[in-house]
Tab-separated table of C-alpha atoms and ligand atoms in Angstrom:
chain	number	residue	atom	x	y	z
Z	1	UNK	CA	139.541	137.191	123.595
Z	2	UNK	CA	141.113	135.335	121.049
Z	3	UNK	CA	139.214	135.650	117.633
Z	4	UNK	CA	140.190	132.082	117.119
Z	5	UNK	CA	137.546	131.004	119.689
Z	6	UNK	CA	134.743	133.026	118.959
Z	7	UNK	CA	131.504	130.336	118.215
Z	8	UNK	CA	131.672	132.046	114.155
Z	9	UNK	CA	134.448	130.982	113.533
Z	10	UNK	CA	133.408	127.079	113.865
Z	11	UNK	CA	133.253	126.469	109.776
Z	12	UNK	CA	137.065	127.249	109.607
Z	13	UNK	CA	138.714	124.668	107.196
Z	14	UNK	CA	135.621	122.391	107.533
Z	15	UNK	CA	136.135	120.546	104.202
Z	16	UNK	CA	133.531	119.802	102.117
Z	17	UNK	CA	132.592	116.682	101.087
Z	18	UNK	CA	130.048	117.506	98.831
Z	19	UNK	CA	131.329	121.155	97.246
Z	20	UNK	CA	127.986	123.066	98.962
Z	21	UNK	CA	130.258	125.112	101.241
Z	22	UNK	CA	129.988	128.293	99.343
Z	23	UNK	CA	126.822	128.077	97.471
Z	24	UNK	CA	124.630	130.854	97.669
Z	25	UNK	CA	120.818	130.778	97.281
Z	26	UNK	CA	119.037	130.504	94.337
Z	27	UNK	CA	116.900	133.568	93.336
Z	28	UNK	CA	113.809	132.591	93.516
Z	29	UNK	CA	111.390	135.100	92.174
Z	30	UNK	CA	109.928	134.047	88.587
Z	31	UNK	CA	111.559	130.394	89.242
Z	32	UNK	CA	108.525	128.428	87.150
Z	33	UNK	CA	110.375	124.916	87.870
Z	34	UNK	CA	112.278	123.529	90.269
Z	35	UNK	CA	115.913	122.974	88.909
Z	36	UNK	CA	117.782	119.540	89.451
Z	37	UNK	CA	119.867	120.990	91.912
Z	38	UNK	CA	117.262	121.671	93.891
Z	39	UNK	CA	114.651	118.527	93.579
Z	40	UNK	CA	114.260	115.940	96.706
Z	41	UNK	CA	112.513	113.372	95.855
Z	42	UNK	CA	112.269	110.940	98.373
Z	43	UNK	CA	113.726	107.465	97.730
Z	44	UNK	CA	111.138	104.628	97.657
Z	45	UNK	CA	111.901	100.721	98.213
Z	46	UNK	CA	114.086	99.060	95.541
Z	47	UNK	CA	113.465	97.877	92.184
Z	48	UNK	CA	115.314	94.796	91.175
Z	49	UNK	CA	114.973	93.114	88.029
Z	50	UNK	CA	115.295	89.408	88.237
Z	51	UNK	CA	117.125	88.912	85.305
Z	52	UNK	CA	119.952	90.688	86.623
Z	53	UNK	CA	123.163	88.845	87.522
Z	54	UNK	CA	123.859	91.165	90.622
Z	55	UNK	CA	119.728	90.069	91.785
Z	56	UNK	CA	120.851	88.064	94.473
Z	57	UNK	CA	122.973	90.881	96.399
Z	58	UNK	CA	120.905	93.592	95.358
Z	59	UNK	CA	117.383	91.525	97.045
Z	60	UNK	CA	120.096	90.788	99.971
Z	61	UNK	CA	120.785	94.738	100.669
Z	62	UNK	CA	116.901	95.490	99.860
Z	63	UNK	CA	116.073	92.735	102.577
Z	64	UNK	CA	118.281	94.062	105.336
Z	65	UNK	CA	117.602	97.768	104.521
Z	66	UNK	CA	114.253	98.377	103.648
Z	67	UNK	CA	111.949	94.556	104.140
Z	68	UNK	CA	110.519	95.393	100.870
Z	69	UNK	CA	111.266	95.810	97.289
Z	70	UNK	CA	109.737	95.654	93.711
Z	71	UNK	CA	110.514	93.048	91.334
Z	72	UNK	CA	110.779	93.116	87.250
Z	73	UNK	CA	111.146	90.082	84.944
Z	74	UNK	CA	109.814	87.911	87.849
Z	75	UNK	CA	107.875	85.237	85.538
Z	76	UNK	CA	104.256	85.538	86.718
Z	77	UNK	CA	102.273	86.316	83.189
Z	78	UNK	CA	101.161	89.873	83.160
Z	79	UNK	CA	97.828	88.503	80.972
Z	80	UNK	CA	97.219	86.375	84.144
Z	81	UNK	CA	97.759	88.966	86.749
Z	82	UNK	CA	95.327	91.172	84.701
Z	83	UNK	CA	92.393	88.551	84.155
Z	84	UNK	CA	93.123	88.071	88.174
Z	85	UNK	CA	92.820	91.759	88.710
Z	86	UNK	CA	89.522	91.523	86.645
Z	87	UNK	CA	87.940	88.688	88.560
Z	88	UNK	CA	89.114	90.453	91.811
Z	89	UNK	CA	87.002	93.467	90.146
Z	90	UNK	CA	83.910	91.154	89.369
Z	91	UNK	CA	84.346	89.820	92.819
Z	92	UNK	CA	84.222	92.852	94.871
Z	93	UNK	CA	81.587	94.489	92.515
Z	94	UNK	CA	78.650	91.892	93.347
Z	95	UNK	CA	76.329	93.071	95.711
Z	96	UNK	CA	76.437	92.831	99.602
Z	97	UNK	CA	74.092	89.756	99.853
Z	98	UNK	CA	75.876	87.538	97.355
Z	99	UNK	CA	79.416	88.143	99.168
Z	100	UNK	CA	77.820	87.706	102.369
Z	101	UNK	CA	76.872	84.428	100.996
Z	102	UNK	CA	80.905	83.335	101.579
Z	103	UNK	CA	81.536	85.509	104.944
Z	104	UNK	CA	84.629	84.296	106.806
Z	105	UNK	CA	83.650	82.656	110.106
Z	106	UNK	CA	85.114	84.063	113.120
Z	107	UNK	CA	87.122	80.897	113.631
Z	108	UNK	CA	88.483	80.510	110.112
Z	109	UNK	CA	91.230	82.586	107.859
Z	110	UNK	CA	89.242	81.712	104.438
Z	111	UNK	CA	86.509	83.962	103.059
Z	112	UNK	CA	85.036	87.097	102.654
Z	113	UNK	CA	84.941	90.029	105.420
Z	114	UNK	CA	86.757	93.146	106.958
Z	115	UNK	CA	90.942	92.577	107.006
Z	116	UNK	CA	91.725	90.119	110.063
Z	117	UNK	CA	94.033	93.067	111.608
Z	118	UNK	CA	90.743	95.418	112.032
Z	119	UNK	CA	90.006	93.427	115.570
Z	120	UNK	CA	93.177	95.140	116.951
Z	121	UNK	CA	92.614	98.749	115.762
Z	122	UNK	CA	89.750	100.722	117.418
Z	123	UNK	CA	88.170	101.953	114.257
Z	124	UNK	CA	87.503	99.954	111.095
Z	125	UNK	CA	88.883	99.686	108.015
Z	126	UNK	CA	87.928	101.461	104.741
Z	127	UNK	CA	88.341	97.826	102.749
Z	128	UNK	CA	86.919	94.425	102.211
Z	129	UNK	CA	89.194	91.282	102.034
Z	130	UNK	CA	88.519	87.527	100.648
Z	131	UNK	CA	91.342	84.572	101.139
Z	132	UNK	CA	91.557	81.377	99.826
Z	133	UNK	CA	94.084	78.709	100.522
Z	134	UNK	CA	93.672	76.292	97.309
Z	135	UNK	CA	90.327	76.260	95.407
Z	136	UNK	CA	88.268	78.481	96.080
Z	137	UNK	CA	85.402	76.035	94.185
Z	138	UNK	CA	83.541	75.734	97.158
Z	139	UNK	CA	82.998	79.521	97.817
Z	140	UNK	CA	82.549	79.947	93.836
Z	141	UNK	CA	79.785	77.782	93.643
Z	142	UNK	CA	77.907	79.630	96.800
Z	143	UNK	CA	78.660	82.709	94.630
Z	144	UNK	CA	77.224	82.100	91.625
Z	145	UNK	CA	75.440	78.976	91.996
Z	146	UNK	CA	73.624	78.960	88.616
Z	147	UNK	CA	76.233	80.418	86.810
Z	148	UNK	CA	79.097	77.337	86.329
Z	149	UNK	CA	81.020	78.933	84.024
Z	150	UNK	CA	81.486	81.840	85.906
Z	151	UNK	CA	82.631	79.438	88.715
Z	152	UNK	CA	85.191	78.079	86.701
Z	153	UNK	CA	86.557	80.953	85.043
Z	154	UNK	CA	86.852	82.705	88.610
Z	155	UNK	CA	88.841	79.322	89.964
Z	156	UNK	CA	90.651	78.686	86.547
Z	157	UNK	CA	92.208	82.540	87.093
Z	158	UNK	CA	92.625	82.306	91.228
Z	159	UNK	CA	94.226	78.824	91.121
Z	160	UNK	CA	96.858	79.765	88.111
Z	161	UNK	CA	97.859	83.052	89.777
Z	162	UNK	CA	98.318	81.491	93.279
Z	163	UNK	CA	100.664	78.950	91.596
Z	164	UNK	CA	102.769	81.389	89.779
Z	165	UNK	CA	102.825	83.783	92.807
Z	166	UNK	CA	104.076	80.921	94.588
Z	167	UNK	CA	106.675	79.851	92.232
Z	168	UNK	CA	107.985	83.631	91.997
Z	169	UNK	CA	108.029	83.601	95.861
Z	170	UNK	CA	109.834	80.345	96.495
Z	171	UNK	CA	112.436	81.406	93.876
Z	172	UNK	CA	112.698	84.921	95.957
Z	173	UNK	CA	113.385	83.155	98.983
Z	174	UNK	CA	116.118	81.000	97.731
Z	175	UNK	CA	117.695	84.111	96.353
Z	176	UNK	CA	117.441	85.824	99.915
Z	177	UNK	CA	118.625	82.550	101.722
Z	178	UNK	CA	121.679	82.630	98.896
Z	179	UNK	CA	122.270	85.851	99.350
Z	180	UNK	CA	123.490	85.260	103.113
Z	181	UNK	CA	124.801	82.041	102.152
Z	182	UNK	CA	122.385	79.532	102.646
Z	183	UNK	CA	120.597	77.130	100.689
Z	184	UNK	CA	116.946	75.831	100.620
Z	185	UNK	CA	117.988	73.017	102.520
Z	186	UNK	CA	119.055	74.934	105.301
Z	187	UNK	CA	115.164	75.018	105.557
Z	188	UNK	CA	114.464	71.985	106.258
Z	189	UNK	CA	110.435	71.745	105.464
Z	190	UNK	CA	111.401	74.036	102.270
Z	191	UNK	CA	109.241	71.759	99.900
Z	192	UNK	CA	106.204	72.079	102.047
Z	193	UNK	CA	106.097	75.490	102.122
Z	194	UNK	CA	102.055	76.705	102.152
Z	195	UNK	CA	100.362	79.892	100.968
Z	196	UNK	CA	97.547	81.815	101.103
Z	197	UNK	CA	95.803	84.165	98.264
Z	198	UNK	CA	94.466	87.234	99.185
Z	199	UNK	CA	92.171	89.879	97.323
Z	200	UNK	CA	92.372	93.249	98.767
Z	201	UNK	CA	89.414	95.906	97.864
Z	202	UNK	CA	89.884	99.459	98.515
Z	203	UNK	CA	86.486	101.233	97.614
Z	204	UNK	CA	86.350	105.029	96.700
Z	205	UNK	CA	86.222	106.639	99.632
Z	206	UNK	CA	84.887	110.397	99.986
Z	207	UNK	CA	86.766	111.511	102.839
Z	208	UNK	CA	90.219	109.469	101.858
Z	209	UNK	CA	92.187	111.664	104.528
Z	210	UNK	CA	89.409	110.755	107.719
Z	211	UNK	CA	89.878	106.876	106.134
Z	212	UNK	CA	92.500	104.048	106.255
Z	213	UNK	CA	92.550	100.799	104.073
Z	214	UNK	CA	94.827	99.054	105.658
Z	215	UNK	CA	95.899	99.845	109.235
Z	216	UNK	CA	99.401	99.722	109.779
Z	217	UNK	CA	100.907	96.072	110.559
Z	218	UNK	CA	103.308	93.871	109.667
Z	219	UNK	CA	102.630	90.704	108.246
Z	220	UNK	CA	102.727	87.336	109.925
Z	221	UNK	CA	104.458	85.832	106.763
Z	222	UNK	CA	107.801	84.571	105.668
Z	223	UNK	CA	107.105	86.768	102.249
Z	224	UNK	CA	104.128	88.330	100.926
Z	225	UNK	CA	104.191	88.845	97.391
Z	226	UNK	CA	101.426	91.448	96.069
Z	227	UNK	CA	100.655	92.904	92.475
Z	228	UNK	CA	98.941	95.853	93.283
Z	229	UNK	CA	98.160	97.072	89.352
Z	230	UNK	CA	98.671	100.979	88.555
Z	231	UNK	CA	96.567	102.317	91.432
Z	232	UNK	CA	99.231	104.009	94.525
Z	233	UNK	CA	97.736	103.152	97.437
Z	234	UNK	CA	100.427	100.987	99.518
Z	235	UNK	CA	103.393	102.039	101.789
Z	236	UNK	CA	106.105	101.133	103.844
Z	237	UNK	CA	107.452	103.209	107.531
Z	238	UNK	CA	111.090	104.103	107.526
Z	239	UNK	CA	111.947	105.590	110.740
Z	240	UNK	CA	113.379	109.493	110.705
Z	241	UNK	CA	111.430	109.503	107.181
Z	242	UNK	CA	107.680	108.475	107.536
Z	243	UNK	CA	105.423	106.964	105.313
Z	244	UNK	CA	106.742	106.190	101.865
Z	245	UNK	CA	104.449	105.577	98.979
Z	246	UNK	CA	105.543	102.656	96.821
Z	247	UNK	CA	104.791	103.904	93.514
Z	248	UNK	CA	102.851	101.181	91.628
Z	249	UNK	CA	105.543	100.282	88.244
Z	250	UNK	CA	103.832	98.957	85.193
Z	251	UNK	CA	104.283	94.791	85.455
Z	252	UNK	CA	106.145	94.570	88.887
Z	253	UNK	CA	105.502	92.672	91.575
Z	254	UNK	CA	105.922	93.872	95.560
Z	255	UNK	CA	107.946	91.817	98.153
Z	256	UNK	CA	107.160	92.521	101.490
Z	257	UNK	CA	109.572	90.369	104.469
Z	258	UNK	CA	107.049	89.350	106.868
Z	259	UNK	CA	107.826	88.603	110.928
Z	260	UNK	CA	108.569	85.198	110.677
Z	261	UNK	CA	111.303	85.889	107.758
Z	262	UNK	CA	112.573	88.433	110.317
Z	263	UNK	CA	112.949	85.853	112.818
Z	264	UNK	CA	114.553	83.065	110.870
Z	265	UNK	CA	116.972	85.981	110.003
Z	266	UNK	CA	117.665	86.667	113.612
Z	267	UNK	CA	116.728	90.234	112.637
Z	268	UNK	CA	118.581	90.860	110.165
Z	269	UNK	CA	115.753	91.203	107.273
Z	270	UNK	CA	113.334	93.675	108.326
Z	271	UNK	CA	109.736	92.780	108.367
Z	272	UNK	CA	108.460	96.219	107.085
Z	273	UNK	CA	105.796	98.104	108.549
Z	274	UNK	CA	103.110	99.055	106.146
Z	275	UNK	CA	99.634	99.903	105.235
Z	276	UNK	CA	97.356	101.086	102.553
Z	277	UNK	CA	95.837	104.522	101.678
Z	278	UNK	CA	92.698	105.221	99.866
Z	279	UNK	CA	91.200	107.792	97.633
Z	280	UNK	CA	88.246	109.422	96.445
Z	281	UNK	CA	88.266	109.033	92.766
Z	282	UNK	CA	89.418	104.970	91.867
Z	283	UNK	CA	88.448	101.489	93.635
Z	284	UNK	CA	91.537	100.295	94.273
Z	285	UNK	CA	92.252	96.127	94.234
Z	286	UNK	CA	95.384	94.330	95.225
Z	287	UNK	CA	96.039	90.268	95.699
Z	288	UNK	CA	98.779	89.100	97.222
Z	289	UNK	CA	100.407	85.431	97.855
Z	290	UNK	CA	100.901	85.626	101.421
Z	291	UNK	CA	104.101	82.483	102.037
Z	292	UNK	CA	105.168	80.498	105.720
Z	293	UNK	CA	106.554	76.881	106.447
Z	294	UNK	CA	103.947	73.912	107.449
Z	295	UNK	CA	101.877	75.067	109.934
Z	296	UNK	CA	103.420	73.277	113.022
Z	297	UNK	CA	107.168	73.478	111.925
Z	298	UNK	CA	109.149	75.338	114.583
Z	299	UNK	CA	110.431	78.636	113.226
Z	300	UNK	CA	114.052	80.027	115.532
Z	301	UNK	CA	116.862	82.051	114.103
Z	302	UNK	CA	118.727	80.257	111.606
Z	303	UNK	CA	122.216	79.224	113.919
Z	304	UNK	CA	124.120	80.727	110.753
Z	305	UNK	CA	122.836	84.133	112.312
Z	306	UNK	CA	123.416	83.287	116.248
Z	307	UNK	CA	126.584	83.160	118.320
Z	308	UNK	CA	127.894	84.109	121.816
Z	309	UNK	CA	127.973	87.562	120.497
Z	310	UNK	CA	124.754	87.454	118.775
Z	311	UNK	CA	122.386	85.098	120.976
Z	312	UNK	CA	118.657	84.327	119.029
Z	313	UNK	CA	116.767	87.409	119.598
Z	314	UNK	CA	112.929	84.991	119.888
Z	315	UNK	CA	111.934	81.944	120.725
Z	316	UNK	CA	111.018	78.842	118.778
Z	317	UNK	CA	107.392	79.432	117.298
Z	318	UNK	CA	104.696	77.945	114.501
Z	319	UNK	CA	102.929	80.197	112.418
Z	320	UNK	CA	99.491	78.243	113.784
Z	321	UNK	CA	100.448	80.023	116.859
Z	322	UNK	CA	102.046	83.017	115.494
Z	323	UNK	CA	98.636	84.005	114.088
Z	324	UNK	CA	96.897	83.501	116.889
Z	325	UNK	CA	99.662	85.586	119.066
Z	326	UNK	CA	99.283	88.542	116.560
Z	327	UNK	CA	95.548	88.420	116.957
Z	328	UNK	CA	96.198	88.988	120.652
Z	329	UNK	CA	98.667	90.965	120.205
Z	330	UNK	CA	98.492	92.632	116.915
Z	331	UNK	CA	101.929	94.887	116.450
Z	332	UNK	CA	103.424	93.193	120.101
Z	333	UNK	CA	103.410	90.284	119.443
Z	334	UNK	CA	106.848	90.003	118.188
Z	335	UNK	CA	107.453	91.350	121.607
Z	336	UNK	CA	105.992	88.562	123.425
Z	337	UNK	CA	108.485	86.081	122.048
Z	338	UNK	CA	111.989	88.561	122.390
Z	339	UNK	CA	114.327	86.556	124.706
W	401	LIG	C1	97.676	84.167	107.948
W	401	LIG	C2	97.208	85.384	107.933
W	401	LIG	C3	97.946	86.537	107.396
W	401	LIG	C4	96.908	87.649	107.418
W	401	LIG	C5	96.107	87.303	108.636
W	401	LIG	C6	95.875	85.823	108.415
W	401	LIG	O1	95.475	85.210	109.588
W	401	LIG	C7	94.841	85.626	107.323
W	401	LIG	C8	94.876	86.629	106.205
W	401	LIG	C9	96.054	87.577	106.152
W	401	LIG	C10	95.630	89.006	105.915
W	401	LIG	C11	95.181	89.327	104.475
W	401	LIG	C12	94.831	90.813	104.374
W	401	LIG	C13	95.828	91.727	105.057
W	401	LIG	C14	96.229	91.157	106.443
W	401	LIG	C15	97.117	92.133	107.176
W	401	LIG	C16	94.985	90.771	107.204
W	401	LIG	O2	94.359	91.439	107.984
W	401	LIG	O3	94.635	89.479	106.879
W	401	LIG	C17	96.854	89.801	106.254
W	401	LIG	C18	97.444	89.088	107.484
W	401	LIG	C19	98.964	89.127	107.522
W	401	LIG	O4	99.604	89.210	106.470
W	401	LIG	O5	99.531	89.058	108.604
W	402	LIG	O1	96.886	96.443	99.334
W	402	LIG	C1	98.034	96.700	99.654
W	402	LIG	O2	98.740	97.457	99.022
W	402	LIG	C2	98.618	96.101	100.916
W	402	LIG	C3	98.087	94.734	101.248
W	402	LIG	C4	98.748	94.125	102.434
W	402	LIG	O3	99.472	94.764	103.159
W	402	LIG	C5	98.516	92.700	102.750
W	402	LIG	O4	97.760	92.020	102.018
W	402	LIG	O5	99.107	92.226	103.745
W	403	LIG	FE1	100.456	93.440	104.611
């Protein structure tokens, strides 16, 4: 037979692109650390400073490659995002009865109770949630009804971060509609834009590894934007990888592209898949700007994304009734609006 064909003989003139060809194994007795050479670290979503010229196309490639990044220099006061991290704290910290005192109602999205995305999982969530949409005056002075300063100072703190959050959001999405070369006005209800505030609690939990925080979803948004302090806790699904911690970074801010972004994009962003971890030795607490259009306002693929080749992958829909789909639906109910 000729040599030439023999299976061991299949490396013959394979270049190499990297130079490995001919390494040979490290020794590895009485190796203490693990050289350079040899560390994989796994490569978490993006960090993009905002103050960088090259933001734009750098939040562009984030969007289409990962639905998620971290942002630096992004404008929202870091005193502010700590006094709201502190409130969050004072909020989740009173006892049962008193939050009980503002429990969501079953028809509502405001209010205290378990995450809205536990009625589509078959065992609950190791976490407590409370949403506002505006002032939460109303709910503060249920809370703390003889205590009006602590009213204030819990509104003064929620109402200042929402507004920032919401700034830093609508300036993200103008960079992410500029960075396929579109403006704001390409949305056409872009100054009516409406968000919600979230508080996420994530109690010490004994068994962290029997427990999930935050079931894996994807969120119903256009963008949420979360702070989620120095406590890991959060991450994102890439497929052949896995779960992928998103290391929390001193002062930065998450972006997450939720399914109606993802639509509006034709598919192109990704609407990441995520969820939240707990553990047994810190209460973790995250709040989070959660962004769509008006209510009613039709959301379709933008045409810029659509053509003969590339017809719009869903149909027309509001977030009203995209939240009630995903309640049906949970995870499907992108799904049930594919062409
Ligand atoms: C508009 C919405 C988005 C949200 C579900 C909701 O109907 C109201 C609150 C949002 C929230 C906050 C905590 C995490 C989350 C997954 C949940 O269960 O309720 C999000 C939902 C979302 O982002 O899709
Ligand atoms: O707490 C977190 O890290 C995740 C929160 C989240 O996914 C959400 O609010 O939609
Ligand atoms: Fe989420």
């Amino acid at each position: 037979m000729n040599s030439n064909n023999l299976i061991t003989n299949s490396y013959k003139n394979k270049p190499s692109s990297l130079g490995h060809s001919h390494i040979v194994p490290l020794d590895f007795t009485n190796m203490v650390t693990v050289p350079d050479s040899h560390e994989w670290v796994t490569e978490s979503v993006p960090v993009i400073d905002l103050s960088d010229p090259n933001a734009k196309t750098l939040i562009g490639e984030a969007c289409e490659k990962w639905g998620a990044f971290q942002v630096m220099n992004h404008g929202v006061s870091m005193e502010l995002l700590n006094q709201a991290e502190l409130e969050a704290f004072r909020f989740f910290s009173l006892p049962a009865n008193q939050k009980l005192r503002v429990l969501r109602s079953p028809e509502s999205i405001i209010g205290y109770g378990v995450p809205r995305i536990s009625s589509y999982f078959p065992k609950l969530l190791w976490s407590e949630n409370f949403t506002m949409m505006g002032s939460p005056i109303d709910h503060a002075a249920q809370l703390w009804p003889d205590q009006p300063h602590k009213q204030t100072t819990f509104c003064d703190v929620m109402e200042e971060c929402q507004k920032e959050m919401k700034a830093l959001t609508e300036r993200v999405v103008e960079l992410m509609l500029e960075s396929l070369g579109l403006t704001m006005e390409d949305l056409k209800w872009h100054s009516r834009g409406q968000c919600l505030f979230t508080l996420n609690s994530y109690p010490m939990c004994p068994e962290p590894e029997r427990a999930m925080g935050l079931c894996p979803h994807t969120d119903t948004s256009l963008l949420t934007v979360l702070y989620q302090s120095s406590c890991t806790g959060l991450q994102v699904f890439q497929d052949v990888i896995g779960w992928i911690p998103v290391p929390p970074i001193p002062g930065a801010i998450v972006i997450n592209i939720g399914d109606l972004m993802h639509i509006l994009s034709n598919g192109r962003f990704k609407n990441i898949l995520h969820r939240a971890v707990v553990n047994k030795t810190r209460h973790r607490v995250s709040f989070a700007v959660i962004y769509g259009p008006p209510s009613d306002e039709m959301i379709s693929p933008l045409t810029k994304f659509t053509n003969d080749e590339h017809p719009p992958l869903y149909r027309p829909v509001n977030w009203k009734d995209y939240i009630y789909s995903k309640a049906l639906h949970g995870n499907k109910a992108l799904l049930h609006l594919m062409n």
